[in-house]
Short mmCIF file of C-alpha atoms in Angstrom, two decimals:
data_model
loop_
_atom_site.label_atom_id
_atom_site.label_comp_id
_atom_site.label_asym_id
_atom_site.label_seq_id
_atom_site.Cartn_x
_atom_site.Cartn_y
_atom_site.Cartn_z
CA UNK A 1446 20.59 -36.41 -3.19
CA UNK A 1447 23.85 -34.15 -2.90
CA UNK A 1448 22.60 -32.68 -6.25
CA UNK A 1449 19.55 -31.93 -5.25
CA UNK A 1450 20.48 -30.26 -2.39
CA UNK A 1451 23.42 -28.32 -4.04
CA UNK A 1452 20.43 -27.40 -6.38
CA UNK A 1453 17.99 -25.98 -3.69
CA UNK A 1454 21.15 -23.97 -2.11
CA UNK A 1455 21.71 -21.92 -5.55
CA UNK A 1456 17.71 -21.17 -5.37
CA UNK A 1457 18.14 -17.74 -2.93
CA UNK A 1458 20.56 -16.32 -5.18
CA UNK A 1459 17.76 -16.10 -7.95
CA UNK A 1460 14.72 -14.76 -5.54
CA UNK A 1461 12.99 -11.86 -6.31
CA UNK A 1462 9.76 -11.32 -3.73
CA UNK A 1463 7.50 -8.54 -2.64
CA UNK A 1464 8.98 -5.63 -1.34
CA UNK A 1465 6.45 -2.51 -0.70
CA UNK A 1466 3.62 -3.80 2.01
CA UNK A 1467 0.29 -4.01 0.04
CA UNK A 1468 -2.59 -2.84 1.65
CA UNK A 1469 -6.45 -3.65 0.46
CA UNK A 1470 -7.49 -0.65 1.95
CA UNK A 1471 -4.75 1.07 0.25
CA UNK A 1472 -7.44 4.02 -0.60
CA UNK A 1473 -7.34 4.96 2.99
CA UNK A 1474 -3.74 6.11 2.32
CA UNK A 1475 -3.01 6.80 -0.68
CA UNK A 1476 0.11 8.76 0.37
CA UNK A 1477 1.73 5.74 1.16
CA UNK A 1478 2.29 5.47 -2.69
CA UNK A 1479 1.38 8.79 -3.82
CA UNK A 1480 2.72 12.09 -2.66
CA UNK A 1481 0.34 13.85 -4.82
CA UNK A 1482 -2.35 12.51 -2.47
CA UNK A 1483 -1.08 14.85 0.53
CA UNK A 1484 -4.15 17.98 0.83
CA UNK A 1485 -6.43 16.18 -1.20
CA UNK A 1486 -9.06 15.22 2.03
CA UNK A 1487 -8.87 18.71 3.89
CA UNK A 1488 -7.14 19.11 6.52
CA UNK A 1489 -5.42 16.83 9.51
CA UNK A 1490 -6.70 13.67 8.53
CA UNK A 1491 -4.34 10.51 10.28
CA UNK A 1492 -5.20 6.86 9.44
CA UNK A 1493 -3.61 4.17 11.11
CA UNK A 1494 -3.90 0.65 9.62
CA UNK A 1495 -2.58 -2.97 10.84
CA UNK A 1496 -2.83 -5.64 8.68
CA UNK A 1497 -1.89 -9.41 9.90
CA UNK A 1498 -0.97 -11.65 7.06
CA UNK A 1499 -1.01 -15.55 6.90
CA UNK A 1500 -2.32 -15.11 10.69
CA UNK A 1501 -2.19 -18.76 11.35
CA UNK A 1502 1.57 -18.68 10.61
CA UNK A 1503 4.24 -18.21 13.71
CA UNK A 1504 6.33 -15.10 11.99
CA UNK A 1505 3.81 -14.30 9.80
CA UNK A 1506 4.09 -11.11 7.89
CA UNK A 1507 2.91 -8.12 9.62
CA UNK A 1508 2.57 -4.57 8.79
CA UNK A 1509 1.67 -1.14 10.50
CA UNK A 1510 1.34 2.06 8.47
CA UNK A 1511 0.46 5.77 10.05
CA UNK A 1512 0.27 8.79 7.81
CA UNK A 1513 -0.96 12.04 8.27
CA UNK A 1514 -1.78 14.57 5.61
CA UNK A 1515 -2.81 18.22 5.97
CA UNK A 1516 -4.12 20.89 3.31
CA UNK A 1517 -2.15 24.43 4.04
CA UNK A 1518 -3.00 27.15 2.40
CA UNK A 1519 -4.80 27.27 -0.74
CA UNK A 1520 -2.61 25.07 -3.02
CA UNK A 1521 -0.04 23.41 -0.78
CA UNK A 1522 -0.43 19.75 1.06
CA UNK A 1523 2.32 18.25 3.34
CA UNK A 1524 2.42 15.01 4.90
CA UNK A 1525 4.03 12.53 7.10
CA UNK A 1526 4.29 8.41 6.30
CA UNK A 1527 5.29 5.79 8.29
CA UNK A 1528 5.74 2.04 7.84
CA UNK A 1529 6.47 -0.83 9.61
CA UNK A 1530 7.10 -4.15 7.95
CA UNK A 1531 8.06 -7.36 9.34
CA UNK A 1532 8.53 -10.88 7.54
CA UNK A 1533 10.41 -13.18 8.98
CA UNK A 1534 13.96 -12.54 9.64
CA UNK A 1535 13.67 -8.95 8.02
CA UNK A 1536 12.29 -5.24 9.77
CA UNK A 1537 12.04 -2.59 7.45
CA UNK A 1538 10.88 0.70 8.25
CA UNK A 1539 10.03 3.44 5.80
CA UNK A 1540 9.55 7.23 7.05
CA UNK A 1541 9.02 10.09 4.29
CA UNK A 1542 7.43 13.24 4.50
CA UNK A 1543 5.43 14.46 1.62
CA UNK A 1544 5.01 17.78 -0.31
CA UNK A 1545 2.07 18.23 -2.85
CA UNK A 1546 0.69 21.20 -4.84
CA UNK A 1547 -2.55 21.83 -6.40
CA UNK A 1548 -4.24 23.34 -9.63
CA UNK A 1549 -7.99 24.21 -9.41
CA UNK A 1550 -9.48 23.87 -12.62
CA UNK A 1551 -13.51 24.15 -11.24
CA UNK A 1552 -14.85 23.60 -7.25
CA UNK A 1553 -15.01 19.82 -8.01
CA UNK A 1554 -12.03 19.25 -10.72
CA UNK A 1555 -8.35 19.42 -8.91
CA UNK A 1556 -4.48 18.53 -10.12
CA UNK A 1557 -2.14 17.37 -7.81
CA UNK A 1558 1.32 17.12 -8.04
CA UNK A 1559 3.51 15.28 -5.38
CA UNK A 1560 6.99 14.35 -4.42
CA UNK A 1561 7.96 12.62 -1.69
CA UNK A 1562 11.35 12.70 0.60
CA UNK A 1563 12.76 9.84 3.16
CA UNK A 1564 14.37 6.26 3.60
CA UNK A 1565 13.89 3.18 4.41
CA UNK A 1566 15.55 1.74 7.52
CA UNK A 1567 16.11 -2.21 6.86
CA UNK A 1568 17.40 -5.05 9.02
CA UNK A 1569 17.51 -8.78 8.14
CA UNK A 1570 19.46 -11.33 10.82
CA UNK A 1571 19.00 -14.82 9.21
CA UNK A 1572 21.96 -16.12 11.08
CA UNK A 1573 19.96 -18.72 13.34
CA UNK A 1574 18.49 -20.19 10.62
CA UNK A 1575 19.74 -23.64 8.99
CA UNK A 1576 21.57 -24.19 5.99
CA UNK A 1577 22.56 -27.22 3.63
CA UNK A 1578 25.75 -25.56 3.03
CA UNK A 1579 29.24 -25.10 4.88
CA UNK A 1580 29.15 -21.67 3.81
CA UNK A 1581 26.33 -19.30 2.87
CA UNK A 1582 26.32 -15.88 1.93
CA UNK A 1583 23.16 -15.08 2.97
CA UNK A 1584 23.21 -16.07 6.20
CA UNK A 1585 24.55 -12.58 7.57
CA UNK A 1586 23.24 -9.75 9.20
CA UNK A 1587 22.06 -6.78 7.09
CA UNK A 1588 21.50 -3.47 8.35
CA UNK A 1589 21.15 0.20 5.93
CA UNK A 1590 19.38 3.47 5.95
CA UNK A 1591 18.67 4.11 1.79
CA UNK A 1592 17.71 7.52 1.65
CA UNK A 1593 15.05 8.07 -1.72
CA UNK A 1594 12.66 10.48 -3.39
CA UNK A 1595 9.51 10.09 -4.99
CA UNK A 1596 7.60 11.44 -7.21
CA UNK A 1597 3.48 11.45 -8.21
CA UNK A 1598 0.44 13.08 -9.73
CA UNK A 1599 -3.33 12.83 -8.82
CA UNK A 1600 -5.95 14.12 -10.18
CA UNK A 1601 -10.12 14.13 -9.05
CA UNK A 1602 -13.53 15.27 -10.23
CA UNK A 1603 -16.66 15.37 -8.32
CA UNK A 1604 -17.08 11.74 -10.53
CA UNK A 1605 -13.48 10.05 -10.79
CA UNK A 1606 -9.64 10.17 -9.91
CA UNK A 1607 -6.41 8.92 -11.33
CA UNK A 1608 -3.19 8.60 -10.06
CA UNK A 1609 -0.03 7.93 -11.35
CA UNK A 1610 3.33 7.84 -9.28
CA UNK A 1611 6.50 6.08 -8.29
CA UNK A 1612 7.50 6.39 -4.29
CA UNK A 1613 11.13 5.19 -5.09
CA UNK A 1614 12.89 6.67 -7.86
CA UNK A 1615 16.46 5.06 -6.55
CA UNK A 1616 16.99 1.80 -6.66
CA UNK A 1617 19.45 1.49 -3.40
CA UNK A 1618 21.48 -1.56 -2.33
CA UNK A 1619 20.78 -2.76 0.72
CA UNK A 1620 24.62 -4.55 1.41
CA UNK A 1621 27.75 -4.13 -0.63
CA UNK A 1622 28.39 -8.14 -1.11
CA UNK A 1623 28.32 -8.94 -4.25
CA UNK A 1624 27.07 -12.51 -3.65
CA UNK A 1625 23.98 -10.97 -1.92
CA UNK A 1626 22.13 -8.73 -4.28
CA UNK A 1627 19.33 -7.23 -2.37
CA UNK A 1628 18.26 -3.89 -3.08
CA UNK A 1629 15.59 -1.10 -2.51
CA UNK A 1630 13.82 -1.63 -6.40
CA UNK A 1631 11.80 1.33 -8.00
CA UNK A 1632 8.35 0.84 -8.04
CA UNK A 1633 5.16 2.16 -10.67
CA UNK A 1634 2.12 2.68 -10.04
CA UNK A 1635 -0.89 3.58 -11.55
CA UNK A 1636 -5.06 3.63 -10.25
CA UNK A 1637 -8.58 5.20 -10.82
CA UNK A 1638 -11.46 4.59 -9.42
CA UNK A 1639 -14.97 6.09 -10.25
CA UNK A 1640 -18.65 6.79 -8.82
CA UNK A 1641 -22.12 6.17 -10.36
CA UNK A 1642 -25.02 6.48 -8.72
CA UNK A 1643 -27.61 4.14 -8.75
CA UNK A 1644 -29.89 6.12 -6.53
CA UNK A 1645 -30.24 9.33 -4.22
CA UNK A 1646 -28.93 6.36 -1.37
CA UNK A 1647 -26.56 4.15 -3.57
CA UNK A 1648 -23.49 4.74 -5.45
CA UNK A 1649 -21.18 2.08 -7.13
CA UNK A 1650 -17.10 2.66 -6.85
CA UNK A 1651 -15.05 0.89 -9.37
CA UNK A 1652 -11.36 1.11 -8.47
CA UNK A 1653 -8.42 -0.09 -10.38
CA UNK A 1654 -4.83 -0.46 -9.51
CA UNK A 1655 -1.82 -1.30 -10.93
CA UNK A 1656 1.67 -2.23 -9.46
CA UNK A 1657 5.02 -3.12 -11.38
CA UNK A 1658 8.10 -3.21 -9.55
CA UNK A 1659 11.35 -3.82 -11.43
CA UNK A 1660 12.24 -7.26 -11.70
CA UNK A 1661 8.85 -8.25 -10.21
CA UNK A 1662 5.60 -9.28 -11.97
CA UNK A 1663 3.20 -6.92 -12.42
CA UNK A 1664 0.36 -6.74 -9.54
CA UNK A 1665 -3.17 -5.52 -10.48
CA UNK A 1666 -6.23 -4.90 -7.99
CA UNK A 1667 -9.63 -4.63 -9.41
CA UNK A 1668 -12.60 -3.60 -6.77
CA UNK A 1669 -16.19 -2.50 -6.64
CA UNK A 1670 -18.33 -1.48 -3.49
CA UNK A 1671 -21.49 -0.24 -2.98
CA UNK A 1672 -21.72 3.20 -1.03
CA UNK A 1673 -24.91 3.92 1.31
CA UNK A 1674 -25.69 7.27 2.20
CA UNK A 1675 -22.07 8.05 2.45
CA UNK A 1676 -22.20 6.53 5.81
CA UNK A 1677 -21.34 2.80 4.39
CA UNK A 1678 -19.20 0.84 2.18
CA UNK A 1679 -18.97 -2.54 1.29
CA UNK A 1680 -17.39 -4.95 -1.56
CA UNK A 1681 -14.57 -7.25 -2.51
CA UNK A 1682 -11.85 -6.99 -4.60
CA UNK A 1683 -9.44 -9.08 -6.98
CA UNK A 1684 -6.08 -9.80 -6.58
CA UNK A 1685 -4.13 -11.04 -10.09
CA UNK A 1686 -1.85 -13.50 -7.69
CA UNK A 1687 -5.54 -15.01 -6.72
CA UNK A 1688 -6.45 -13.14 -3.60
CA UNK A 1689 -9.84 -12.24 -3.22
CA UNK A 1690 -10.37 -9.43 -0.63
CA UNK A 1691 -14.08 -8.35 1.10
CA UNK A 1692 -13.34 -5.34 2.79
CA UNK A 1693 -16.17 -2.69 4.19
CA UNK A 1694 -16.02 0.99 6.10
CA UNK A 1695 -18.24 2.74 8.35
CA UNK A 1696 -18.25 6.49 8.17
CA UNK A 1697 -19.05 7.11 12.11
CA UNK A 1698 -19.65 10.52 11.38
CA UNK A 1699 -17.74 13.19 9.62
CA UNK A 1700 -14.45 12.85 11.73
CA UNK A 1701 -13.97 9.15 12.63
CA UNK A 1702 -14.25 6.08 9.83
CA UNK A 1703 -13.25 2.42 10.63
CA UNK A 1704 -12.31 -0.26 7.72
CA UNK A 1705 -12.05 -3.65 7.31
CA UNK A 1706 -10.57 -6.13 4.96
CA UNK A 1707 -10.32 -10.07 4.87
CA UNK A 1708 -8.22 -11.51 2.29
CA UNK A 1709 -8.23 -14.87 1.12
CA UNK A 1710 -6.19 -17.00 -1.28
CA UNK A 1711 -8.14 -19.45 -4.05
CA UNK A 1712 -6.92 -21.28 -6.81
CA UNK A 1713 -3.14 -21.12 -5.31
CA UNK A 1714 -0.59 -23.66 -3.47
CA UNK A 1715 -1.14 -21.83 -0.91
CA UNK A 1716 -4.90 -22.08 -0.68
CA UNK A 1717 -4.45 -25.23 0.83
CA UNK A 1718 -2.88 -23.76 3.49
CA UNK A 1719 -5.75 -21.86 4.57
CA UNK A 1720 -3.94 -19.22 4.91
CA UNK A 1721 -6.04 -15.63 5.32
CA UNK A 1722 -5.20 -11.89 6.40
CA UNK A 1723 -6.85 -9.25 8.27
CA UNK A 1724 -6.69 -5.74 8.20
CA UNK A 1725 -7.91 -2.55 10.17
CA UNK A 1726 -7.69 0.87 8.93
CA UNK A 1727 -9.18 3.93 11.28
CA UNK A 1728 -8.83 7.48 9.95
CA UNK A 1729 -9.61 10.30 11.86
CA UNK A 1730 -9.86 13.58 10.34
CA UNK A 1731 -9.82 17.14 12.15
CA UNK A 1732 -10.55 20.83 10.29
CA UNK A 1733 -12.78 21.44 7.04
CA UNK A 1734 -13.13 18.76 4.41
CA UNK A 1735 -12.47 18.98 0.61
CA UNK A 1736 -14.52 21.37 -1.57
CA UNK A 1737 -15.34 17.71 -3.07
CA UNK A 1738 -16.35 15.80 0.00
CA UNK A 1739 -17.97 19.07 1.13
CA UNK A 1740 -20.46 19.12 -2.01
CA UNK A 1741 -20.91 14.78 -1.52
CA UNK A 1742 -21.95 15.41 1.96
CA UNK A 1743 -24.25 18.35 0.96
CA UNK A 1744 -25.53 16.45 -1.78
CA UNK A 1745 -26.50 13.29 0.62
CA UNK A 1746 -28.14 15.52 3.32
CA UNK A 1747 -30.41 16.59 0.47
#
């Protein structure tokens, strides 16, 4: 049994996890990943999201992202991101504020380029917890500001978009002990998403992401929803660690639109769990909209 035990001790030394919060409504904010994505929607548009995961679970992971973007000018977006993660034992809070700047090739057909400035604020106190071992390394309290930069590029038609960007181009340490090697790891990702419309009323919207952080497998969503009259959305999406997500959005009116997403975990350990998430995105958006979402909305009233 000592083996064993000795065994399970070493097992934290070898963990790599999760780091960025993933969000199923992750088109509502975009920015979160993508600087790039700053200006796109207009101008003063804030979304605030909460998503509850593994609700059933006491300490369950729980996350709260705000951003707010704004187009100024004619070719220059700036924005503001914050997010609050908690797991556990260990708060992290990311702030940046985002820079983007645009290339009009036609009314409908834009080029973004982004990059992204900021930190992330982390804090991890696993001393109460217990341990098989007389001494562990990891039970000590972390706390760091790692400054970073990012960096992005998004482009959209009246039809499609694709994005391509990586939020952290530093990978920072969060403590200098060399037995505990955690660390702020460099993330990619890339996405697209497209329209076709069925009808003057319906519209189908493919999206596609994909997430590789270093040292971490490779995360891909695939989505579709239906679109109604651009005043509703609804669909699920595919998660390749076996989540399946049904998520829809109500477009109030031209200012105020509500989301929705229920995840749930199948052919997984954990599905026996029964272990599910909830989120809620509302964005709110002030000023003129996007030559794009300007023509969408003219198009429906049609």
């Amino acid at each position: 049994m000592k083996k064993y035990l000795f065994l399970l001790s070493l097992i934290p030394y070898w963990l790599i996890a999760q780091q960025d919060a993933y969000l199923s409504n992750y088109q509502y904010q975009m920015s979160l990943i993508n600087p790039a994505y700053v200006g796109s929607e207009g101008q003063h548009s804030f979304v605030f999201t909460s998503r509850n995961q593994w609700a059933k679970i006491e300490d369950s992971p729980k996350t709260i992202a705000f951003t707010y973007s704004t187009e100024r000018g004619e070719n220059v977006g700036l924005g503001l991101s914050v997010v609050s993660d908690q797991i556990f034992v260990e708060k992290q809070t990311q702030v940046n504020i985002d820079f983007s700047y645009k290339l009009t090739f036609s009314d409908t057909s834009l080029l973004y380029f982004g990059i992204k400035a900021g930190g992330n604020s982390y804090r991890s106190d696993p001393e109460g917890l217990n341990s098989y071992t007389a001494f562990d390394p990891l039970k000590k309290a972390l706390s760091r500001f790692n400054p970073n930069i990012g960096i992005g590029t998004y482009f959209k038609s009246e039809t499609f978009w694709i994005s391509a960007s990586m939020p952290r181009l530093f990978e920072s340490k969060r403590d200098d002990d060399v037995f505990v090697m955690a660390r702020d790891r460099t993330h990619l990702y890339l996405g697209a998403g497209a329209s076709f419309p069925v009808n003057e009323k319906l519209e189908l919207l493919p999206t596609l992401i994909y997430r590789k952080g270093k040292g971490i497998d490779a995360v891909s969503d695939i989505g579709i929803k239906a679109a109604y009259m651009n005043k509703f959305e609804g669909g699920f999406a595919y998660r390749t660690n076996s989540i399946w997500s049904i998520q829809a959005s109500f477009h109030v009116n031209n200012s105020l639109s509500i989301g929705y997403a229920y995840d749930t975990y199948l052919e997984n350990q954990l599905s026996g769990l029964n272990l599910k998430a909830h989120e809620l995105v509302v964005r709110f958006k002030l000023g003129d909209a996007s030559p794009a979402e300007q023509q969408e909305v003219e198009r429906v009233d049609e």
